[in-house]
Amino acid sequence: MKRNISREEGQNRESIEKDNLYEVNRYADTAFPVGAYTVTREGIMPEGRGYKDLHWHEELQFTYVVNGELRIRIDGKDYLVKEKEAVFINRNLLHITTDLTEDGKYISLNFPDKILGFFPGSRMEQDYVFPYTRGYMLPAVVLKLLPYHRLGLETYERLGRVYELKDIETPGMEEMRKMAESIREKMPGCKVKIKGELYTGNM
């Protein structure tokens, strides 16, 4: 005979299940708490929660699609994110990449919302960060990135691969290092352009 579950038992089960889905981001440098992950259908680097893996974390997440397209479910709603687009995911929300094309690859950056506030108690934090990240006014949004946004993210992804493989010599490795170095040389100009547009308000 099936026993009815009390409200308290149901809440306990939900709490245990949510605990099992919780992801802890372990930062390489706690003074710069940003977790960066590259995900494909085959796996995630460095180790973390990736493709078809329902989870949540206390950090904000910014996911950029390098190749292909993905479908992601965030707080029960489905989103389609195409190549060269990104999706912002608010903190503490259950999310899962439900589908990724065969050649698909994406980068996810996880970071605490306090990074956006400059310093604790700042006007920026009180008026422009916490009302959105603590009140869940903005659970998720798909973003169409400008060229220099994409350059920055793709530079990170390429340089990251070179760093991970720095002690491995394979065909084409030297060309990859040259490409990464070439992109690094272009970055100062890119930063000047971004700062100029932020200053003039032409974003």
CSV table of C-alpha atoms in Angstrom, one decimal:
chain,number,residue,atom,x,y,z
A,1,MET,CA,0.0,0.0,0.0
A,2,LYS,CA,1.4,3.4,-1.0
A,3,ARG,CA,2.0,5.7,2.0
A,4,ASN,CA,1.2,9.4,1.7
A,5,ILE,CA,4.2,11.6,2.1
A,6,SER,CA,3.9,14.4,4.7
A,7,ARG,CA,4.7,18.0,3.7
A,8,GLU,CA,7.8,17.9,6.0
A,9,GLU,CA,9.1,14.7,4.3
A,10,GLY,CA,8.5,16.2,0.9
A,11,GLN,CA,10.4,19.3,1.8
A,12,ASN,CA,13.3,17.2,3.2
A,13,ARG,CA,13.4,15.1,0.0
A,14,GLU,CA,13.5,18.3,-2.2
A,15,SER,CA,16.3,19.7,0.0
A,16,ILE,CA,18.4,16.5,-0.4
A,17,GLU,CA,17.8,16.4,-4.1
A,18,LYS,CA,18.8,20.1,-4.5
A,19,ASP,CA,21.9,19.5,-2.5
A,20,ASN,CA,22.9,16.6,-4.9
A,21,LEU,CA,22.5,19.0,-7.8
A,22,TYR,CA,24.6,21.8,-6.2
A,23,GLU,CA,27.9,22.7,-7.9
A,24,VAL,CA,30.8,24.0,-6.0
A,25,ASN,CA,33.1,26.2,-8.1
A,26,ARG,CA,36.7,25.8,-7.0
A,27,TYR,CA,38.7,28.8,-8.1
A,28,ALA,CA,42.3,28.6,-9.0
A,29,ASP,CA,42.8,32.0,-7.4
A,30,THR,CA,40.3,33.0,-4.7
A,31,ALA,CA,41.4,36.6,-5.1
A,32,PHE,CA,39.9,36.5,-8.6
A,33,PRO,CA,36.9,34.2,-8.3
A,34,VAL,CA,36.0,33.3,-11.9
A,35,GLY,CA,35.5,29.8,-13.0
A,36,ALA,CA,36.0,29.2,-16.7
A,37,TYR,CA,34.9,26.0,-18.4
A,38,THR,CA,35.0,24.7,-22.0
A,39,VAL,CA,32.2,22.2,-22.8
A,40,THR,CA,31.5,19.8,-25.7
A,41,ARG,CA,29.4,16.7,-26.0
A,42,GLU,CA,32.4,14.6,-25.0
A,43,GLY,CA,33.2,16.4,-21.7
A,44,ILE,CA,34.1,19.5,-19.8
A,45,MET,CA,37.5,21.1,-19.1
A,46,PRO,CA,38.5,21.6,-16.3
A,47,GLU,CA,36.3,19.1,-14.4
A,48,GLY,CA,32.8,20.4,-13.5
A,49,ARG,CA,29.1,20.1,-14.4
A,50,GLY,CA,28.5,20.2,-18.1
A,51,TYR,CA,26.4,18.9,-21.0
A,52,LYS,CA,23.1,17.1,-20.0
A,53,ASP,CA,24.0,17.6,-16.3
A,54,LEU,CA,21.2,19.3,-14.2
A,55,HIS,CA,22.8,21.5,-11.6
A,56,TRP,CA,22.7,24.9,-9.8
A,57,HIS,CA,25.3,27.1,-8.1
A,58,GLU,CA,25.5,30.4,-6.2
A,59,GLU,CA,27.4,32.2,-8.9
A,60,LEU,CA,26.1,34.0,-12.0
A,61,GLN,CA,26.9,32.2,-15.3
A,62,PHE,CA,27.7,33.6,-18.7
A,63,THR,CA,27.8,31.0,-21.5
A,64,TYR,CA,29.1,31.8,-25.0
A,65,VAL,CA,28.5,29.4,-27.9
A,66,VAL,CA,31.8,29.0,-29.9
A,67,ASN,CA,30.5,26.4,-32.4
A,68,GLY,CA,27.1,25.0,-33.3
A,69,GLU,CA,24.1,25.8,-31.1
A,70,LEU,CA,22.7,24.6,-27.8
A,71,ARG,CA,19.3,24.3,-26.1
A,72,ILE,CA,19.4,25.0,-22.4
A,73,ARG,CA,16.6,24.8,-19.8
A,74,ILE,CA,16.8,27.4,-17.0
A,75,ASP,CA,14.4,27.5,-14.1
A,76,GLY,CA,12.0,25.4,-16.2
A,77,LYS,CA,12.1,27.5,-19.4
A,78,ASP,CA,13.8,26.5,-22.6
A,79,TYR,CA,16.2,28.7,-24.5
A,80,LEU,CA,17.9,28.3,-27.9
A,81,VAL,CA,21.4,29.8,-28.1
A,82,LYS,CA,23.0,30.0,-31.5
A,83,GLU,CA,26.7,30.2,-32.6
A,84,LYS,CA,28.3,33.5,-31.5
A,85,GLU,CA,25.5,34.2,-29.1
A,86,ALA,CA,25.6,34.0,-25.3
A,87,VAL,CA,23.2,33.4,-22.5
A,88,PHE,CA,23.2,35.0,-19.0
A,89,ILE,CA,22.0,32.7,-16.1
A,90,ASN,CA,21.1,34.2,-12.8
A,91,ARG,CA,22.4,32.7,-9.5
A,92,ASN,CA,20.8,29.7,-7.7
A,93,LEU,CA,18.7,28.6,-10.7
A,94,LEU,CA,18.5,25.0,-11.8
A,95,HIS,CA,19.8,24.7,-15.4
A,96,ILE,CA,20.8,22.0,-17.9
A,97,THR,CA,22.1,22.0,-21.4
A,98,THR,CA,19.5,19.6,-23.0
A,99,ASP,CA,20.9,19.5,-26.5
A,100,LEU,CA,24.2,20.5,-28.3
A,101,THR,CA,24.9,20.0,-32.0
A,102,GLU,CA,27.5,17.4,-33.0
A,103,ASP,CA,30.3,20.0,-33.5
A,104,GLY,CA,29.0,22.2,-30.6
A,105,LYS,CA,31.3,23.8,-28.1
A,106,TYR,CA,30.6,26.5,-25.5
A,107,ILE,CA,32.5,28.5,-22.9
A,108,SER,CA,31.0,29.1,-19.4
A,109,LEU,CA,32.2,31.8,-17.0
A,110,ASN,CA,30.9,31.5,-13.4
A,111,PHE,CA,31.5,34.3,-11.0
A,112,PRO,CA,29.8,35.8,-7.8
A,113,ASP,CA,27.6,38.8,-8.3
A,114,LYS,CA,29.8,40.8,-5.8
A,115,ILE,CA,32.4,41.1,-8.6
A,116,LEU,CA,30.0,43.5,-10.5
A,117,GLY,CA,29.5,45.8,-7.5
A,118,PHE,CA,33.1,47.2,-7.3
A,119,PHE,CA,33.1,47.0,-3.4
A,120,PRO,CA,30.6,45.8,-0.7
A,121,GLY,CA,27.9,48.4,-0.1
A,122,SER,CA,28.7,50.4,-3.2
A,123,ARG,CA,25.9,52.4,-5.0
A,124,MET,CA,26.6,50.1,-8.0
A,125,GLU,CA,25.9,47.0,-5.9
A,126,GLN,CA,22.8,48.4,-4.2
A,127,ASP,CA,21.1,49.9,-7.2
A,128,TYR,CA,22.3,48.0,-10.2
A,129,VAL,CA,23.5,44.5,-9.2
A,130,PHE,CA,21.6,43.1,-6.2
A,131,PRO,CA,18.1,44.2,-7.4
A,132,TYR,CA,18.6,41.9,-10.4
A,133,THR,CA,20.7,39.1,-9.0
A,134,ARG,CA,19.1,38.8,-5.6
A,135,GLY,CA,15.5,39.6,-6.6
A,136,TYR,CA,15.5,37.3,-9.7
A,137,MET,CA,14.0,40.0,-11.9
A,138,LEU,CA,16.1,38.6,-14.7
A,139,PRO,CA,16.4,34.8,-14.5
A,140,ALA,CA,18.0,34.5,-18.0
A,141,VAL,CA,18.6,36.4,-21.2
A,142,VAL,CA,20.0,35.4,-24.6
A,143,LEU,CA,22.6,38.0,-25.9
A,144,LYS,CA,23.7,38.8,-29.4
A,145,LEU,CA,27.4,39.8,-28.9
A,146,LEU,CA,29.3,42.5,-30.7
A,147,PRO,CA,32.5,41.6,-32.6
A,148,TYR,CA,34.9,42.8,-29.9
A,149,HIS,CA,32.9,40.9,-27.2
A,150,ARG,CA,33.4,37.7,-29.3
A,151,LEU,CA,37.1,38.5,-29.9
A,152,GLY,CA,37.7,38.6,-26.2
A,153,LEU,CA,35.9,35.3,-25.5
A,154,GLU,CA,37.5,33.5,-28.4
A,155,THR,CA,40.9,34.8,-27.4
A,156,TYR,CA,40.4,33.3,-23.9
A,157,GLU,CA,39.3,30.0,-25.4
A,158,ARG,CA,42.3,29.8,-27.7
A,159,LEU,CA,44.9,30.9,-25.2
A,160,GLY,CA,43.3,28.5,-22.7
A,161,ARG,CA,43.9,25.6,-25.0
A,162,VAL,CA,47.5,26.6,-25.6
A,163,TYR,CA,48.0,26.8,-21.9
A,164,GLU,CA,46.5,23.4,-21.2
A,165,LEU,CA,48.7,21.8,-24.0
A,166,LYS,CA,51.8,23.8,-23.4
A,167,ASP,CA,53.9,20.8,-22.6
A,168,ILE,CA,52.6,18.7,-25.5
A,169,GLU,CA,54.2,18.8,-29.0
A,170,THR,CA,51.8,17.6,-31.7
A,171,PRO,CA,51.4,18.5,-35.4
A,172,GLY,CA,50.1,22.1,-35.7
A,173,MET,CA,50.9,23.0,-32.1
A,174,GLU,CA,53.4,25.6,-33.1
A,175,GLU,CA,50.9,27.2,-35.4
A,176,MET,CA,48.4,27.4,-32.6
A,177,ARG,CA,50.9,29.1,-30.4
A,178,LYS,CA,51.6,31.7,-33.1
A,179,MET,CA,47.9,32.3,-33.6
A,180,ALA,CA,47.4,32.8,-29.9
A,181,GLU,CA,50.3,35.2,-29.7
A,182,SER,CA,49.0,37.1,-32.7
A,183,ILE,CA,45.6,37.6,-31.0
A,184,ARG,CA,47.3,38.7,-27.8
A,185,GLU,CA,49.1,41.4,-29.7
A,186,LYS,CA,45.8,42.8,-31.0
A,187,MET,CA,44.1,42.9,-27.6
A,188,PRO,CA,45.4,46.3,-26.3
A,189,GLY,CA,43.7,48.1,-29.2
A,190,CYS,CA,40.6,46.1,-28.6
A,191,LYS,CA,40.6,47.3,-24.9
A,192,VAL,CA,41.0,50.9,-26.0
A,193,LYS,CA,38.0,50.7,-28.3
A,194,ILE,CA,35.9,49.1,-25.6
A,195,LYS,CA,36.9,51.8,-23.0
A,196,GLY,CA,36.2,54.5,-25.5
A,197,GLU,CA,32.7,53.3,-26.2
A,198,LEU,CA,31.9,52.8,-22.6
A,199,TYR,CA,33.0,56.4,-21.9
A,200,THR,CA,31.0,57.9,-24.7
A,201,GLY,CA,28.0,55.7,-24.0
A,202,ASN,CA,27.8,54.2,-27.5
A,203,MET,CA,27.6,50.6,-26.4
